[in-house]
Coordinates of C-alpha atoms and ligand atoms in Angstrom, one line a residue:
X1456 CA 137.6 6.4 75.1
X1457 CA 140.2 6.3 78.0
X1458 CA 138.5 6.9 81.5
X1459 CA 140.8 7.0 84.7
X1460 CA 139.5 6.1 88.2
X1461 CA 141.1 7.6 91.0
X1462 CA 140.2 5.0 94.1
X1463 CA 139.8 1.4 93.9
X1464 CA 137.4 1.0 96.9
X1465 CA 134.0 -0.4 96.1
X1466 CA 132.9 2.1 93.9
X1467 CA 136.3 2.7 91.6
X1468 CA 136.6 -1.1 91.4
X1469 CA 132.8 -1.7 90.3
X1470 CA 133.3 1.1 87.7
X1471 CA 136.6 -0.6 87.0
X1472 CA 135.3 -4.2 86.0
X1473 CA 132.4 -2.8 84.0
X1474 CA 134.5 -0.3 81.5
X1475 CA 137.1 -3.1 80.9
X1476 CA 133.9 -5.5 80.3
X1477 CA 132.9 -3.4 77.1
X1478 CA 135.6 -3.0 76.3
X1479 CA 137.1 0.6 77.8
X1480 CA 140.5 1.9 78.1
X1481 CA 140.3 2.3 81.6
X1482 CA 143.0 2.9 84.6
X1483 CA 142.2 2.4 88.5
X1484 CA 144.7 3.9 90.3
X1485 CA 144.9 3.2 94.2
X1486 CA 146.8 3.7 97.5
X1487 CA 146.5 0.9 99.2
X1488 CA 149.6 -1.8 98.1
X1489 CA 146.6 -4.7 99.1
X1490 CA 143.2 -4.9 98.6
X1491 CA 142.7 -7.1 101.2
X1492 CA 143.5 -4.5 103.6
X1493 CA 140.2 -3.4 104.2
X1494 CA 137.7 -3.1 106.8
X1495 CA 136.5 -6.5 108.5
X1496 CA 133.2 -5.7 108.6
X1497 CA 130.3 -6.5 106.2
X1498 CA 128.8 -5.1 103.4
X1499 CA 124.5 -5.7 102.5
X1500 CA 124.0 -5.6 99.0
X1501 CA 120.1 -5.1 98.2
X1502 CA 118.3 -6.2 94.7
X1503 CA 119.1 -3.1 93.4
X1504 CA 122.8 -3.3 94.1
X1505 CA 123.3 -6.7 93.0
X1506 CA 120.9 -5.9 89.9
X1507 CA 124.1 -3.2 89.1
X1508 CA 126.5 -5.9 90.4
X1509 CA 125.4 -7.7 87.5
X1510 CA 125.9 -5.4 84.2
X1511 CA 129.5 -4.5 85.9
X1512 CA 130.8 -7.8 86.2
X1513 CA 130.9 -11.3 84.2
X1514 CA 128.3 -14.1 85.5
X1515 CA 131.0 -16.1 86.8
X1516 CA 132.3 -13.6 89.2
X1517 CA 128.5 -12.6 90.4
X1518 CA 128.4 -16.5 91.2
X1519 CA 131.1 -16.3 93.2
X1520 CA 130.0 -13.2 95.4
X1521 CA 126.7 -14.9 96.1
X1522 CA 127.9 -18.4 97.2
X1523 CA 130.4 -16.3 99.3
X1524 CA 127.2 -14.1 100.5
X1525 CA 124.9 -14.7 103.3
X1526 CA 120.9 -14.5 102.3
X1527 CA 118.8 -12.5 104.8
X1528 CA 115.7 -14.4 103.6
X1529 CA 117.1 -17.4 105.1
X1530 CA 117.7 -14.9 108.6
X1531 CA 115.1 -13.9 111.6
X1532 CA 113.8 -11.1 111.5
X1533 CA 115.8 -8.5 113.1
X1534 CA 115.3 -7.2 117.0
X1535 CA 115.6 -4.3 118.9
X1536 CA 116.4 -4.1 122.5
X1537 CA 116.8 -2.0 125.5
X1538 CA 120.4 -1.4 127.6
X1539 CA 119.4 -4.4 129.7
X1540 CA 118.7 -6.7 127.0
X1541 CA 114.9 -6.8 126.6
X1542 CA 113.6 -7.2 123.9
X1543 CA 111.6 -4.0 122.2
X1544 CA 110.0 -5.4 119.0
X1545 CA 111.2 -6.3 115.8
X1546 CA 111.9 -5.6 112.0
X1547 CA 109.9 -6.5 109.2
X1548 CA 109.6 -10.3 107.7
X1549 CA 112.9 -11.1 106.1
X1550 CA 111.5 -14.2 104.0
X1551 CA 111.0 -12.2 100.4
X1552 CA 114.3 -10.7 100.9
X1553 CA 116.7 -10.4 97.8
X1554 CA 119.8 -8.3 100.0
X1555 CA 122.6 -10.7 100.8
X1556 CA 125.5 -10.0 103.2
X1557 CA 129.1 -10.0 101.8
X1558 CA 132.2 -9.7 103.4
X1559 CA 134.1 -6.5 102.6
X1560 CA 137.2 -7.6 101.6
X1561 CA 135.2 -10.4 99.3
X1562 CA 133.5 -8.0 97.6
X1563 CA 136.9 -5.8 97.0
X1564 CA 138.8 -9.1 96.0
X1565 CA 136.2 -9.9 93.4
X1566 CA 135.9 -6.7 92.3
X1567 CA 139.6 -6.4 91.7
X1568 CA 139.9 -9.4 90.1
X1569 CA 137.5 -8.3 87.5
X1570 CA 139.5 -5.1 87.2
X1571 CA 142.7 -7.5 86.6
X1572 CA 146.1 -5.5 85.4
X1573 CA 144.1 -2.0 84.7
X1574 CA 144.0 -1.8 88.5
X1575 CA 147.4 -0.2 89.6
X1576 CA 148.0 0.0 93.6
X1577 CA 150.7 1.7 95.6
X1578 CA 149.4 5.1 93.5
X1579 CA 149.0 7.8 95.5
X1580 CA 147.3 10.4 93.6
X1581 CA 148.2 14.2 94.6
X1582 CA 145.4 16.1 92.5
X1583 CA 143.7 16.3 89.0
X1584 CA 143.2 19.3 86.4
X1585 CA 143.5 19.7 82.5
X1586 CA 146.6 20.1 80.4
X1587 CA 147.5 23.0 78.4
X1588 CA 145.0 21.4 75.6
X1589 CA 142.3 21.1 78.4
X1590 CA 142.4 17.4 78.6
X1591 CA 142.1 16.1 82.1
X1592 CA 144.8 14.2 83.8
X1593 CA 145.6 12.8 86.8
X1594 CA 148.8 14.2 88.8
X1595 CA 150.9 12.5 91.0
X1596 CA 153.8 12.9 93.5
X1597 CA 156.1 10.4 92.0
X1598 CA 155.5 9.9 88.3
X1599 CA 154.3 11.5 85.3
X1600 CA 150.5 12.7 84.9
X1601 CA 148.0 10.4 83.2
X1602 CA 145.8 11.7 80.9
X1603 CA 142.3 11.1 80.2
X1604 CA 139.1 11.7 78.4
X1605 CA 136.9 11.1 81.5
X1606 CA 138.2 11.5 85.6
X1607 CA 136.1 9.9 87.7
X1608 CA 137.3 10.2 91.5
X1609 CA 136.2 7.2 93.5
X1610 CA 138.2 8.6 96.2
X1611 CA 136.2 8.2 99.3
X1612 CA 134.6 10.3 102.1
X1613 CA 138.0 12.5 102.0
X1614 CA 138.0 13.2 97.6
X1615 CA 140.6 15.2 96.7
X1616 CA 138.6 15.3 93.1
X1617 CA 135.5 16.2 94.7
X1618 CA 136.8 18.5 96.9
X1619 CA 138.1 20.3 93.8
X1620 CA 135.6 20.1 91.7
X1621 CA 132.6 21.7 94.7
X1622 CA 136.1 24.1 95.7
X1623 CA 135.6 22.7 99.2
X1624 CA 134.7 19.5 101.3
X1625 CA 131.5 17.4 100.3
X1626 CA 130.5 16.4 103.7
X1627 CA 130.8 16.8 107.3
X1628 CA 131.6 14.3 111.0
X1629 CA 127.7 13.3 111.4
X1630 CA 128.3 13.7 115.4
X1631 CA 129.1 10.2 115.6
X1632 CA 132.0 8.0 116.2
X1633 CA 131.7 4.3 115.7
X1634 CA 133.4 0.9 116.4
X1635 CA 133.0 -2.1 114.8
X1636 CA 134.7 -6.0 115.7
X1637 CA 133.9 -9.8 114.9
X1638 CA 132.3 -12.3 117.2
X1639 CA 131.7 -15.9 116.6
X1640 CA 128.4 -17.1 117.7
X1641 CA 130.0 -19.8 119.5
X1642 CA 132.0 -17.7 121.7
X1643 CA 129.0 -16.7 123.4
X1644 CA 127.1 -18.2 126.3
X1645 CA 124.1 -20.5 125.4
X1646 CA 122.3 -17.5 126.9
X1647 CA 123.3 -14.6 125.0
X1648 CA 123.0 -17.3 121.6
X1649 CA 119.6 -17.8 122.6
X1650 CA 118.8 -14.0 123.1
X1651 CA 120.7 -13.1 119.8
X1652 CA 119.8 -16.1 117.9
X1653 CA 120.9 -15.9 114.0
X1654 CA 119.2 -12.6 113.7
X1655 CA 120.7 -9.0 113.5
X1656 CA 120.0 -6.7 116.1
X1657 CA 120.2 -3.4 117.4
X1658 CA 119.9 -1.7 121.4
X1659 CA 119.9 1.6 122.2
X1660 CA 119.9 3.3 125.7
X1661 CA 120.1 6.8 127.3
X1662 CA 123.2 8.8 126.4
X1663 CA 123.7 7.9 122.9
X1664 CA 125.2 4.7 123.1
X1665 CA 123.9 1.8 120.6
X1666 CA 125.0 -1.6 119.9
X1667 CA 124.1 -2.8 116.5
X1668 CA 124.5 -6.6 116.3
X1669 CA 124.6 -8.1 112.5
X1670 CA 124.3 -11.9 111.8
X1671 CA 126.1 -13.4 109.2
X1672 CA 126.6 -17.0 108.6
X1673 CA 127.8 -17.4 104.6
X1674 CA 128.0 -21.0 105.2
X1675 CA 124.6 -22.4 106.7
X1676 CA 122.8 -19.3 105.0
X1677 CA 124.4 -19.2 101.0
X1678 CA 122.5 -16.8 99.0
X1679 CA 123.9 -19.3 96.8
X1680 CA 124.3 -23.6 97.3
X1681 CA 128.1 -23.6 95.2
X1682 CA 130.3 -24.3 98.1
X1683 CA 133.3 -24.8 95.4
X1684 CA 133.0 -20.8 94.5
X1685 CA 132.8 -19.7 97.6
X1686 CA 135.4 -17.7 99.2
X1687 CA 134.1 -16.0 102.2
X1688 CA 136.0 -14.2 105.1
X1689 CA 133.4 -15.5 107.3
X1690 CA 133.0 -19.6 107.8
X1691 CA 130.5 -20.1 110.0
X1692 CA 127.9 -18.1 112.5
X1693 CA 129.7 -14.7 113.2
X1694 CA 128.0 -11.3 114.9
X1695 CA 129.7 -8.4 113.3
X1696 CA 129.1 -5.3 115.5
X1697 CA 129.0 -1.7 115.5
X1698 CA 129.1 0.1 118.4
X1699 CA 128.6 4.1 118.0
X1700 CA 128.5 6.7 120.5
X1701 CA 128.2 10.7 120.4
X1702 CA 131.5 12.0 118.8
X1703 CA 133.4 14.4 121.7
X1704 CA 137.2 14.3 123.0
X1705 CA 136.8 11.1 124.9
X1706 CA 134.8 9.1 122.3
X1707 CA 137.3 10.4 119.9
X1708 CA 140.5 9.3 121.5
X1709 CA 139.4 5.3 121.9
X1710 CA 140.4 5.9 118.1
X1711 CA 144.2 5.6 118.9
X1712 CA 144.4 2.7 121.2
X1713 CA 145.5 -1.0 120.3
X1714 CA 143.5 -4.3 120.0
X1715 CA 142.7 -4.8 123.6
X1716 CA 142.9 -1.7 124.9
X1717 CA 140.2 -0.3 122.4
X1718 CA 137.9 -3.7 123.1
X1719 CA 138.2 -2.8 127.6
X1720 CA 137.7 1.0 126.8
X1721 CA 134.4 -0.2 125.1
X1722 CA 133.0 -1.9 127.6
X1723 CA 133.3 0.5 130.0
X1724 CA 131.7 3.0 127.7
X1725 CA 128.6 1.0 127.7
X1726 CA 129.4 0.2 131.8
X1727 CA 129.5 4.0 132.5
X1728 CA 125.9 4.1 130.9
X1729 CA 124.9 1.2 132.7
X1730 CA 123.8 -1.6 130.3
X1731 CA 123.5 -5.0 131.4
X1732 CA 126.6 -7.1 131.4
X1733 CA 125.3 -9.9 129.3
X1734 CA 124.4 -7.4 126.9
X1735 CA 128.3 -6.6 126.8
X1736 CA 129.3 -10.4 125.7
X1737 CA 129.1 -10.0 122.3
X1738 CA 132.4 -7.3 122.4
X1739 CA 134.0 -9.0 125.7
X1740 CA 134.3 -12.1 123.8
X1741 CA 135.3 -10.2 120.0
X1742 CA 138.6 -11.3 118.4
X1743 CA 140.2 -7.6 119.7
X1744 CA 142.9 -7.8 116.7
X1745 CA 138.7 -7.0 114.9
X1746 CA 138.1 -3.9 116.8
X1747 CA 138.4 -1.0 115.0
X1748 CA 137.2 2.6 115.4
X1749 CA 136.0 5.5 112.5
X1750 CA 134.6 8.5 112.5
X1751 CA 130.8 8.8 110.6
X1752 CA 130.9 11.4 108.0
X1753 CA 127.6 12.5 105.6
X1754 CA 126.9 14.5 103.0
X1755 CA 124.1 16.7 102.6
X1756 CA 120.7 15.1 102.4
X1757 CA 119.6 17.6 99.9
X1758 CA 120.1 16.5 96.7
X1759 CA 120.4 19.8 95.1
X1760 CA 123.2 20.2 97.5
X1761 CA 125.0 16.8 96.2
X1762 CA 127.5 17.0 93.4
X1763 CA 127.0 21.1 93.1
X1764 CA 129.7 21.6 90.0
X1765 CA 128.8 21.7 86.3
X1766 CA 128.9 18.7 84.1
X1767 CA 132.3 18.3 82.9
X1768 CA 135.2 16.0 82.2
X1769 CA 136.1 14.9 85.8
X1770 CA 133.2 14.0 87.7
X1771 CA 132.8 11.5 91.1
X1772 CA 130.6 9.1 92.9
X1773 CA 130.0 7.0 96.0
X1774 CA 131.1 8.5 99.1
X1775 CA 133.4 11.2 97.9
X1776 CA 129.8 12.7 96.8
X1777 CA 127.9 11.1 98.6
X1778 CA 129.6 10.1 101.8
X1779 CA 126.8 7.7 104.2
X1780 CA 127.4 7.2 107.7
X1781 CA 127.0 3.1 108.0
X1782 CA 123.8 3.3 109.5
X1783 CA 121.1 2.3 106.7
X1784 CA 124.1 -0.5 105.3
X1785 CA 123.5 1.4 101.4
X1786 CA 126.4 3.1 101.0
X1787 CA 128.7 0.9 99.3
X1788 CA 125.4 -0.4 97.1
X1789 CA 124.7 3.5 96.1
X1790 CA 128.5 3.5 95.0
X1791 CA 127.9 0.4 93.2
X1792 CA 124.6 1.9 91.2
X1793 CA 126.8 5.1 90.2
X1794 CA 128.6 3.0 88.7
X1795 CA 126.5 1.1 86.4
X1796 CA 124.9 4.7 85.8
X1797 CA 127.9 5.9 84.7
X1798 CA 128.7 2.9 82.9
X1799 CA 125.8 3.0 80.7
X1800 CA 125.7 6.8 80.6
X1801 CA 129.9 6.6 78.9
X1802 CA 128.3 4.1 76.6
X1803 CA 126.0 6.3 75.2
X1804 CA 128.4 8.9 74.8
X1805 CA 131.0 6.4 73.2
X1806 CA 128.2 5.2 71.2
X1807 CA 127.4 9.3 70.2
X1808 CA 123.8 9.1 71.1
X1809 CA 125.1 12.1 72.9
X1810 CA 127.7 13.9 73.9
X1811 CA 130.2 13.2 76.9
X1812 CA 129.7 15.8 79.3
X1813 CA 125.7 15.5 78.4
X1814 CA 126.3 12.1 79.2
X1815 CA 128.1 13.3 82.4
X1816 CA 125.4 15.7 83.1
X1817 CA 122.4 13.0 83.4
X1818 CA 124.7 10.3 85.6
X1819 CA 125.0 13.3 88.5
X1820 CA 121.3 14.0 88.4
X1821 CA 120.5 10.4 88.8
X1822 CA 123.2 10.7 91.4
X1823 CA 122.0 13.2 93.6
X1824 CA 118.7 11.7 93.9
X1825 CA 120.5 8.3 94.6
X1826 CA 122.6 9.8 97.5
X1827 CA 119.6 11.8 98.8
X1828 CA 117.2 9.1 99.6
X1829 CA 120.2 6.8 101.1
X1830 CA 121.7 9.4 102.9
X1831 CA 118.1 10.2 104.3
X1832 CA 117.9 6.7 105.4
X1833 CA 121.0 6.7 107.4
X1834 CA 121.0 10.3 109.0
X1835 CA 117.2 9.0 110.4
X1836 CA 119.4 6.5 112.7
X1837 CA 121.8 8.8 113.5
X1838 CA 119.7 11.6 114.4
X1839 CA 117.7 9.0 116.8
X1840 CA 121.2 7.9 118.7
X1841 CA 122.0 11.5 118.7
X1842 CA 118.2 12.4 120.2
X1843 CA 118.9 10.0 123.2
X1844 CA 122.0 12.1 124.2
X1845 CA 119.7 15.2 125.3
X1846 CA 118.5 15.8 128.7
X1847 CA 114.9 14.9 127.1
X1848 CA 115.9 12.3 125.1
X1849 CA 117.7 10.7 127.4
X1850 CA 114.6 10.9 130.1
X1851 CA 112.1 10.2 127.5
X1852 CA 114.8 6.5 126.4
X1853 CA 114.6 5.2 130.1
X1854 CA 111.1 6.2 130.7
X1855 CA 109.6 4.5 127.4
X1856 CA 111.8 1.1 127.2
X1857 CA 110.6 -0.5 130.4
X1858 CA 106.7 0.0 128.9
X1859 CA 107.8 -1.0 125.5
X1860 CA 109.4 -4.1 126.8
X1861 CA 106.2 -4.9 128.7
X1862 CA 104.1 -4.6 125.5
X1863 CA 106.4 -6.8 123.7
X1864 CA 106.3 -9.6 126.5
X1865 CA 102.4 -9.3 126.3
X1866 CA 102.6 -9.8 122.6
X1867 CA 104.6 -12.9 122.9
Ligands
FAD2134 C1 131.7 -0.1 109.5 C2 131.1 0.2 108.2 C3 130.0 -0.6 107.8 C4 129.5 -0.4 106.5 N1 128.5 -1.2 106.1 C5 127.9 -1.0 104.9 C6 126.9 -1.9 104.4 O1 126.4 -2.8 105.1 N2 126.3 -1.7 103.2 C7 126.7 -0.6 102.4 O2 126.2 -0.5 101.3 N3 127.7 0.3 102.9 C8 128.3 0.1 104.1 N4 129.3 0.9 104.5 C9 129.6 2.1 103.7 C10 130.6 1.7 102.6 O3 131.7 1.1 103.1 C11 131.0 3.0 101.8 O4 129.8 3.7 101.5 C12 131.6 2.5 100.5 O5 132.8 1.8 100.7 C13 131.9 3.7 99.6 O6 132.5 3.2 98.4 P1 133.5 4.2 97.6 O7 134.1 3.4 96.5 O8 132.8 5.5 97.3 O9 134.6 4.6 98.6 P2 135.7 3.6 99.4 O10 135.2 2.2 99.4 O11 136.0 4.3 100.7 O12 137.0 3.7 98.5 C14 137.8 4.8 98.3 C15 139.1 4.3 97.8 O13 139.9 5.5 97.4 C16 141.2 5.3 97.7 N5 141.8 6.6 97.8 C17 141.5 7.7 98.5 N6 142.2 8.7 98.3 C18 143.1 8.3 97.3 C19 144.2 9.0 96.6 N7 144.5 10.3 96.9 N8 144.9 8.3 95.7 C20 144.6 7.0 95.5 N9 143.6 6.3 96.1 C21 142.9 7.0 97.0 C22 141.2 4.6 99.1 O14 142.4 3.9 99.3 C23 140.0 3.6 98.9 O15 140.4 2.4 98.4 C24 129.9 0.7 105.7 C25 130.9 1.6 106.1 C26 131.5 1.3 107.4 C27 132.7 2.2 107.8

């Protein structure tokens, strides 16, 4: 059986190293000329992604992703503050936690390399259909078609497959834009180390702004001790941070500026809406060649409303069916878990236990539940950002965080 992929991103690539491992015919075909020439930021792989992770890709290259990973177990728990830095309470105990952090462009690296020379880059694909025979294929601008038993379009939030197969887009800007940059830990002042500490974080204050704060230190906290495998981004104690605001005209616009520009627009985002200056450290002091803006688009949380096409020959997954704004860090590890669904599902059909688009069939209901409950998970964040923006909301933020900093302190 000969499946194409359209999109090497996480997903395509993950799909990618598993067909070739049993032994597929399988084609990735993606844009990019480099797949290092991704987004800075990091990626949280929980059990069940890495659980995935693991019937896609041989041992050796799992090894390498976790001595190149950061454990949360080995982490604080997280924190939440207000706009002047105090502290609100905190996240659950991170000691039995399996999820390790990853870099990115690790993950995509490894990935591709598992993929090897049935990953082809610099391919633009311009759409996909069926021959005169009804085979699918894969068109594109500046070469002959492809053809295929099985399409899968791992395409992205923007899938022109997906967008074919439900006859129109597949999700929607979730009202929020966000920016994300790198910080090393010792950048900061002693203070603001001390306040962070090696934990992740988030504060939120009137008007929609938050500042999410992620630690990761692949270095001191190895998911795994193999220091010869390990090929992180990230050497030592690093703060990766997302900073998101309501999307409007102004919000949207930081988009276009350069490196330092974007990094002093920021700050005075979060000056306009008066947060503390310390609180600000962590972007004053990012490497502004880091900072990067993009827009947060989601798909329905329904999952009835997820993948709404028959079962056929092309299908998709990740975020071209699924597309998850950032904000539960699970997107990339749904993509992952479509594809080992997938992957086993193809195996059953190659095996003929069953028939391919039957096969096809029980991969997208397993899918839509999959994106449902992540994409449920994320929108809760972003609908609570979006809730301070409101007259209410925004009264009820500054009103509440002064007494919920008070019951913290008497805790402590
Ligand atoms: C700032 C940020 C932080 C995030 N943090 C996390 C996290 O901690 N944990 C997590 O699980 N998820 C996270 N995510 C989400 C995660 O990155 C996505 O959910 C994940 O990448 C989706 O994988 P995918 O393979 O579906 O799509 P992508 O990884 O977006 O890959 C799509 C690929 O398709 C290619 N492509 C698109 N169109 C074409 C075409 N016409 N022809 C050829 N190639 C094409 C693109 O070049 C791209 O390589 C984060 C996202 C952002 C923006």
């Amino acid at each position: 059986m000969r499946v194409v992929v359209v999109g090497g991103g996480i997903g395509g690539l993950a799909l990618g190293a598993g067909l070739r491992r049993r032994g597929f015919e399988v084609a990735v075909f993606d844009r990019d000329t480099d797949v290092a020439a991704t987004g800075g930021y990091h990626i949280t792989l929980d059990d069940r992604a890495q659980s995935a992770l693991t019937d896609l890709v041989e041992p050796q290259i799992m090894r390498r992703l976790l001595a190149s990973g950061s454990a949360l177990r080995l982490r604080e728990r997280d924190a939440f503050w207000d706009r002047r830095g105090r502290l609100l309470g905190h996240g659950p105990d991170l000691s039995g936690s399996g999820s390790v952090d990853v870099d990115r462009i690790t993950l995509r690296l490894l990935l591709a390399e598992a993929v090897g020379d049935d990953l082809h880059l610099g391919c633009e694909v311009s759409g996909v259909g069926h021959d005169d025979h009804g085979t699918p294929q894969v068109l594109f601008t500046d070469r002959a078609p492809v053809p295929a038993d099985l399409v899968v379009g791992a395409d992205g939030a923007h899938s022109l497959v997906a967008r074919r197969l439900a006859g129109g887009p597949t999700n929607s800007p979730a009202g929020i834009i966000g920016f994300s940059g790198r910080t090393l830990r010792r950048d900061l002042s002693i203070g603001e180390q001390d306040r962070l500490r090696p934990r992740s974080g988030m504060g939120i204050g009137p008007r929609g702004a938050a500042l999410y704060v992620g630690f990761l230190d692949p270095v001191g906290n190895a998911a795994l001790d193999a220091p010869e495998l390990r090929m992180s981004v990230t050497t030592g104690p690093t703060y990766i941070w997302g900073a998101m605001f309501p999307e409007s005209a102004a919000t949207d616009s930081l988009r276009t500026l350069g490196a330092g520009e974007l990094r002093a627009a920021l700050l005075d985002m979060f000056r306009e809406r008066r947060w503390a200056e310390h609180t600000l450290e962590v972007i004053a002091r990012a490497d502004p060649h880091s900072v990067a803006g993009f827009r947060f688009n989601a798909a329905s949380t329904s999952a009835k409303d997820l993948a709404p096409w028959p079962a056929g020959r092309i299908t998709a997954l990740g975020d071209a069916v699924h597309a998850t704004p950032p904000t539960a860090g699970m997107g990339a590890g749904a993509a992952i878990r479509d594809a080992a669904s997938l992957l086993k599902h193809i195996s059953d059909a190659a095996d003929g236990t069953i028939p391919l688009t039957g096969a096809v069939d029980h991969f997208e209901a397993g899918m839509r539940q999959r994106g449902s409950e992540v994409l449920t998970l994320a929108m809760k964040t972003v609908r609570w950002i979006l809730a301070t923006d409101t007259t209410f909301g925004a009264a009820a933020t500054a009103v509440s965080t002064p007494l919920l900093a008070a019951a913290a302190r008497l805790r402590r």
